[in-house]
mmCIF file of C-alpha atoms in Angstrom:
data_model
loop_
_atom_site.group_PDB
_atom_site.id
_atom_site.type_symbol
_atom_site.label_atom_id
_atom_site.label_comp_id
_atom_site.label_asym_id
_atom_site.label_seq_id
_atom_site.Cartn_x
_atom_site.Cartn_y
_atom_site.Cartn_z
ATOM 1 C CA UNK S 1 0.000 0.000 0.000
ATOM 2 C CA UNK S 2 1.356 3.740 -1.052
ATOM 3 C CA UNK S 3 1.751 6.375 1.338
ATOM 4 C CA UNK S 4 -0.846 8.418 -0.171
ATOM 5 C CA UNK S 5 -3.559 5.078 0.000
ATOM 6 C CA UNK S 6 -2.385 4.680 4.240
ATOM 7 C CA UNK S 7 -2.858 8.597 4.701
ATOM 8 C CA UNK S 8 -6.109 8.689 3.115
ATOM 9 C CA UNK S 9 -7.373 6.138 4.915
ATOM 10 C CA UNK S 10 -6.315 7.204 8.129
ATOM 11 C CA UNK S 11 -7.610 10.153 7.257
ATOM 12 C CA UNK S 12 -11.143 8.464 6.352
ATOM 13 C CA UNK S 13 -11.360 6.572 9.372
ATOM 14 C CA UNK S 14 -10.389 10.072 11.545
ATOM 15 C CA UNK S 15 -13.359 11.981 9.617
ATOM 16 C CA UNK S 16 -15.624 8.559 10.093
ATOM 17 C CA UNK S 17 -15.215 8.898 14.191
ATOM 18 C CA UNK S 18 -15.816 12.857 13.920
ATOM 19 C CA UNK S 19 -18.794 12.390 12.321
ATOM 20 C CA UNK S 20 -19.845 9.371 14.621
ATOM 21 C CA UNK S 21 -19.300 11.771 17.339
ATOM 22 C CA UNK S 22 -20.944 14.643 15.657
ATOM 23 C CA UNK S 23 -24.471 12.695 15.184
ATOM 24 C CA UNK S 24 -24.399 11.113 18.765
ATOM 25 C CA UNK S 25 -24.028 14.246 20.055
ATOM 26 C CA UNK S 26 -25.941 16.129 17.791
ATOM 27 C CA UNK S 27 -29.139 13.420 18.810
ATOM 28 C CA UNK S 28 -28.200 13.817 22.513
ATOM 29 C CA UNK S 29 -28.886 17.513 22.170
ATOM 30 C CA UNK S 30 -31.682 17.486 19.916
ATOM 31 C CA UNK S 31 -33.234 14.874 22.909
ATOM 32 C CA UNK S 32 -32.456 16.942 25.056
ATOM 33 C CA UNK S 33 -34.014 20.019 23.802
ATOM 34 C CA UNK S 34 -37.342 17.199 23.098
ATOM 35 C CA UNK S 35 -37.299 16.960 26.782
ATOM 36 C CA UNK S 36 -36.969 20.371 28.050
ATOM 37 C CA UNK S 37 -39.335 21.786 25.286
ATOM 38 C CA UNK S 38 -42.373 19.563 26.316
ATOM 39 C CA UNK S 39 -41.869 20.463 29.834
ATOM 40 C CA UNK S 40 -42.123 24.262 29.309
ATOM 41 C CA UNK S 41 -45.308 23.687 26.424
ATOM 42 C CA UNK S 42 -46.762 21.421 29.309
ATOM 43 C CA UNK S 43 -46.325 24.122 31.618
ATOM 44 C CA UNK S 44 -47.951 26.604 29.613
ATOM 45 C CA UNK S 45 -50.858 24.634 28.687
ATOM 46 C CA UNK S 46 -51.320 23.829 32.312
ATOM 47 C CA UNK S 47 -51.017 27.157 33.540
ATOM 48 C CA UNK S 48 -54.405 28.463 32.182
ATOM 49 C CA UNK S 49 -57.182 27.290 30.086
ATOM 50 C CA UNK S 50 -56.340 27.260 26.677
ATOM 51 C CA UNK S 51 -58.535 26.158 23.347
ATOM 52 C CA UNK S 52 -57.565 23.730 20.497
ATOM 53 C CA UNK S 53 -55.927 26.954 18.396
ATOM 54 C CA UNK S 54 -53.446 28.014 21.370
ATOM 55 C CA UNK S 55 -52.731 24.044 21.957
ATOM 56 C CA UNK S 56 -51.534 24.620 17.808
ATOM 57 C CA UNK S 57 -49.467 27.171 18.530
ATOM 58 C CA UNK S 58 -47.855 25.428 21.096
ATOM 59 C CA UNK S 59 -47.142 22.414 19.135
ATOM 60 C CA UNK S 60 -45.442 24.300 16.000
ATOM 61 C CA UNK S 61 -43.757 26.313 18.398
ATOM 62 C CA UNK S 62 -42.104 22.794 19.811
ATOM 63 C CA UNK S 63 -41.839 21.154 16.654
ATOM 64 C CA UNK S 64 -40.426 24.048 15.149
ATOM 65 C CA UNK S 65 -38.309 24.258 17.604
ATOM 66 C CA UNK S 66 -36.884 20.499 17.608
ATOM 67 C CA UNK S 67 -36.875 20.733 13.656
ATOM 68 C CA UNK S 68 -34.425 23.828 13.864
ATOM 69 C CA UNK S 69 -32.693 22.135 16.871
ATOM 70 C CA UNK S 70 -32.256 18.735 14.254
ATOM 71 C CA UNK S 71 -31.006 21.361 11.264
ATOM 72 C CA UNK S 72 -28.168 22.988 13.613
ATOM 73 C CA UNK S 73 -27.233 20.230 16.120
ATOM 74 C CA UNK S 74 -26.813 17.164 13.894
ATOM 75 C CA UNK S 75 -26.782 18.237 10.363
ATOM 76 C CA UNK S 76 -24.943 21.041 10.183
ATOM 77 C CA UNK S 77 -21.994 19.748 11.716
ATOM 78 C CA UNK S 78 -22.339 15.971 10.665
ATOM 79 C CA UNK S 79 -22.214 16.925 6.887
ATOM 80 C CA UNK S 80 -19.242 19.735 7.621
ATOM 81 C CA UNK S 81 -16.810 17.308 8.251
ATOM 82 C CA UNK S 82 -14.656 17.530 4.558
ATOM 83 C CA UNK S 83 -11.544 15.777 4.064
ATOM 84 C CA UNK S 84 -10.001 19.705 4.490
ATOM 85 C CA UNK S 85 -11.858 20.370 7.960
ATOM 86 C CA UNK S 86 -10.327 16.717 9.091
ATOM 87 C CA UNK S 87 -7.099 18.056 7.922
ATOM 88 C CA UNK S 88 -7.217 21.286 9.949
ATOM 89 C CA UNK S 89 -8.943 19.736 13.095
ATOM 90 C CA UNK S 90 -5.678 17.044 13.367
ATOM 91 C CA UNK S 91 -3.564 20.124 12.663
ATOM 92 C CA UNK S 92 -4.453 21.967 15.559
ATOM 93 C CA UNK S 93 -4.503 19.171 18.080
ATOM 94 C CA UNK S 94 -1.519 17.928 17.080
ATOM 95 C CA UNK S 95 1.219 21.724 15.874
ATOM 96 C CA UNK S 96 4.098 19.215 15.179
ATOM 97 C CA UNK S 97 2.201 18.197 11.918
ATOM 98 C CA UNK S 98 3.699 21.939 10.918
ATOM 99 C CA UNK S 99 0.775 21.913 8.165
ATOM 100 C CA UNK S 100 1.518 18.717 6.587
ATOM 101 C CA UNK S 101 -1.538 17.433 6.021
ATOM 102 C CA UNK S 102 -3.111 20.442 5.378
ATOM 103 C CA UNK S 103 -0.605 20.893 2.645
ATOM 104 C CA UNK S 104 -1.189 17.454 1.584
ATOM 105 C CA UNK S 105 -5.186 17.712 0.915
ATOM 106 C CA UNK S 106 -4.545 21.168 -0.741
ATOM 107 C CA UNK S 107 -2.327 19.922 -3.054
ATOM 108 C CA UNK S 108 -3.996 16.959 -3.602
ATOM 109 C CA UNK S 109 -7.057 18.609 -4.754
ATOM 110 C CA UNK S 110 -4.971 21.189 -7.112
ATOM 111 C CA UNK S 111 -2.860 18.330 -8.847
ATOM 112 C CA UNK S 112 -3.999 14.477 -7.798
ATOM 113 C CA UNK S 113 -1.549 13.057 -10.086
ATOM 114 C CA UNK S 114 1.654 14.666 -8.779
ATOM 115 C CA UNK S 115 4.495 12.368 -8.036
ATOM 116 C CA UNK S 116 5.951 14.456 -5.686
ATOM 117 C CA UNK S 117 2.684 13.975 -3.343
ATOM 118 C CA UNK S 118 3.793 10.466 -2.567
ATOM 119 C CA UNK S 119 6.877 12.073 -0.757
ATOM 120 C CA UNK S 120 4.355 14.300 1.175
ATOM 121 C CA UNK S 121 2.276 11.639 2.448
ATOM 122 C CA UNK S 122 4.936 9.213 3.519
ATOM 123 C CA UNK S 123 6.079 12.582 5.434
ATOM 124 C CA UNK S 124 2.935 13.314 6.897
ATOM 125 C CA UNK S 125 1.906 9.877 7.752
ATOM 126 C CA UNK S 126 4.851 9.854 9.492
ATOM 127 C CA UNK S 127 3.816 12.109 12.199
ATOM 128 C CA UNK S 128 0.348 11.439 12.098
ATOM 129 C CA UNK S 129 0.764 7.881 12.667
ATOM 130 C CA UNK S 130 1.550 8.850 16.161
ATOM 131 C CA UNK S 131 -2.101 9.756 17.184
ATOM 132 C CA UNK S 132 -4.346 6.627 16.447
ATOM 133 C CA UNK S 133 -7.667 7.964 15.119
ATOM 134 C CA UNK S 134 -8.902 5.946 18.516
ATOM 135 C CA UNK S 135 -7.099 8.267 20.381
ATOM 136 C CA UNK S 136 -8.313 11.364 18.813
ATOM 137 C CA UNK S 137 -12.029 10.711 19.136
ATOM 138 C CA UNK S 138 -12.040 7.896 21.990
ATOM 139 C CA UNK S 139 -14.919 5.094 22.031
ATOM 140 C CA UNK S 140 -16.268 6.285 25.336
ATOM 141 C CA UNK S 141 -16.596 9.810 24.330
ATOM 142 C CA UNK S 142 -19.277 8.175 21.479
ATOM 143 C CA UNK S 143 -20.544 5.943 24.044
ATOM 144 C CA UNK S 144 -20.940 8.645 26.897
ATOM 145 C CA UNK S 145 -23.091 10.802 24.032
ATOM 146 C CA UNK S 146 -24.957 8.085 22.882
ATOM 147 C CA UNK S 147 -25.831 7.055 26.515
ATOM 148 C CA UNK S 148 -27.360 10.384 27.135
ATOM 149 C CA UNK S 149 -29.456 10.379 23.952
ATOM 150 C CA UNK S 150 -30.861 6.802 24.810
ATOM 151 C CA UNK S 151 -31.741 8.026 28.268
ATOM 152 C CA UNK S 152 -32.966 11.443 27.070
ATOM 153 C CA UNK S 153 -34.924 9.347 24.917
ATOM 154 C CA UNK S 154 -36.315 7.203 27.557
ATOM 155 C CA UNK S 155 -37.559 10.106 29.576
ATOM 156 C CA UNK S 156 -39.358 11.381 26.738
ATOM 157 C CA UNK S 157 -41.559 8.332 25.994
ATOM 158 C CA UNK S 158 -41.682 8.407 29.881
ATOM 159 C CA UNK S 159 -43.355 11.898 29.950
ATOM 160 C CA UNK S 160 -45.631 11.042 27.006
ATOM 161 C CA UNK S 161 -46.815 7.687 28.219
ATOM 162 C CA UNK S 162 -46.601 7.202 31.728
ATOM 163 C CA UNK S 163 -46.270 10.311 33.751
ATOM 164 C CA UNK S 164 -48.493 10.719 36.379
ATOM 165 C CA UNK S 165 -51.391 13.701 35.525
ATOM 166 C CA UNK S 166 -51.887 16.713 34.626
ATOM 167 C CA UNK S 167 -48.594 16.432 33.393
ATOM 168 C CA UNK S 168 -48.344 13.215 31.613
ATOM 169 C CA UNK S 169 -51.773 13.734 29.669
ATOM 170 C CA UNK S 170 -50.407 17.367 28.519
ATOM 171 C CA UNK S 171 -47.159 16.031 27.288
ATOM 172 C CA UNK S 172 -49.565 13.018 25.599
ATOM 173 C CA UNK S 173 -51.938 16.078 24.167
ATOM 174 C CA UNK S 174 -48.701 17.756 22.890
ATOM 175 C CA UNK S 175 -47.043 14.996 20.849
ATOM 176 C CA UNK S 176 -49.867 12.550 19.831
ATOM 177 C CA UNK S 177 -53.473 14.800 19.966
ATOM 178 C CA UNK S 178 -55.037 12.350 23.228
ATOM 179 C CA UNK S 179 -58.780 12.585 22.528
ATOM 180 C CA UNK S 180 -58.812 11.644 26.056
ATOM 181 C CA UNK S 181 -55.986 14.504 27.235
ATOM 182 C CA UNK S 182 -58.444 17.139 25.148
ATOM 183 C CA UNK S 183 -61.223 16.544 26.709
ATOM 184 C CA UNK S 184 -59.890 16.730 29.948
ATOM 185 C CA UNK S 185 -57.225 19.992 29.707
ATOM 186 C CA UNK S 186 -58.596 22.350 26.745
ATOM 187 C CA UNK S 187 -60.944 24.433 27.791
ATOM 188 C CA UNK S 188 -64.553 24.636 25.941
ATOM 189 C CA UNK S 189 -67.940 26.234 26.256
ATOM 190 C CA UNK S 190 -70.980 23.503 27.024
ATOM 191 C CA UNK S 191 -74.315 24.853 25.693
ATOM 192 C CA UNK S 192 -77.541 23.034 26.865
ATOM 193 C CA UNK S 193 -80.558 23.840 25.620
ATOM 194 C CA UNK S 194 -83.432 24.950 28.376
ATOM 195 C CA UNK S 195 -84.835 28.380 30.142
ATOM 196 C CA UNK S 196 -83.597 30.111 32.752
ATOM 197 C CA UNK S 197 -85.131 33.271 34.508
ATOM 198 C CA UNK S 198 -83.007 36.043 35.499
ATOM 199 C CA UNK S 199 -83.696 39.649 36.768
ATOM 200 C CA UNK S 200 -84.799 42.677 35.277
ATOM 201 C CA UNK S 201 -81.450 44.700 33.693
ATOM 202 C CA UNK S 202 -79.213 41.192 34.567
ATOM 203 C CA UNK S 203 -76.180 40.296 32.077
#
């Protein structure tokens, strides 16, 4: 295997964990952001009566939310990660590289066929090949985010399904329309027919 074929797979496998990392996390926030946003739309539905067009507004104003929350958290950065920004993130955690690989993927992209670029690689995979793309973006730092999302997840099906009322049914209202949560939180005006006396100049 050339030097070039070793450095751009190390350099594939580095931008594989980053973007590993970048969707874990990315979820775990996004989760996150599920969680707290139901609690405060819960609130607010709870804290006064409120009819089937405020309960809308709530709704977009939480979906909107989690849909610019998805956008900004997971794909923004999961589909930034170019061979360049790999390049430049390894550079700065590691200033003995002295722009080698930086160089390399410029070049690279200017002139692929260049001979001399076979000299470059061997040279930067040199010094990269001290920091194990393990190393760089460890398991546990995947695991720890993915942990979080899984519970964050958890507690949202929690607060949807199972939590205890007002607050389960509101969170149940919010994110699957309950016919059962409506009836019993939105607020509505009964009219039965019949006649009723009242006094002279009464409302």
């Amino acid at each position: 295997m050339s030097a070039r074929e070793q450095l751009f797979r190390y350099l594939a496998e580095v931008e594989r964990r980053y973007r590993t990392l970048s969707l874990v996390r990315g979820a775990a926030l996004v989760l996150l952001l599920a969680v707290v946003g139901t609690a405060l739309a819960v609130a607010g539905l709870l804290a006064r009566p409120m009819g089937i067009g405020a309960l809308r507004v709530l709704q977009f104003a939480l979906f909107f939310s989690l849909g610019l929350g998805i956008a900004y958290l997971v794909g923004l950065p999961l589909f930034s990660w170019t061979r360049r920004r790999t390049a430049g993130e390894l550079e700065r955690r590691n200033p003995e590289l002295e722009q080698r690989l930086l160089t390399f993927a410029e070049e690279n992209e200017k002139n692929p066929g260049n001979p001399f670029h076979e000299l470059l690689a061997r040279d930067a995979m040199d010094r990269a090949g001290l920091h194990p793309p393990e190393d760089l973006v460890p398991g546990r730092r995947i695991a720890a985010f993915a942990g979080g999302g899984i519970a964050g997840l958890l507690f949202l099906l929690w607060m949807i399904f199972l939590a205890p009322p007002p607050f389960g049914p509101g969170a149940a209202l919010l994110w699957a329309g309950s016919a059962t949560a409506r009836e019993s939180l939105l607020a509505r005006v009964d009219v039965q027919p019949g006649n009723v006396t009242i006094r002279k100049g009464a409302d």
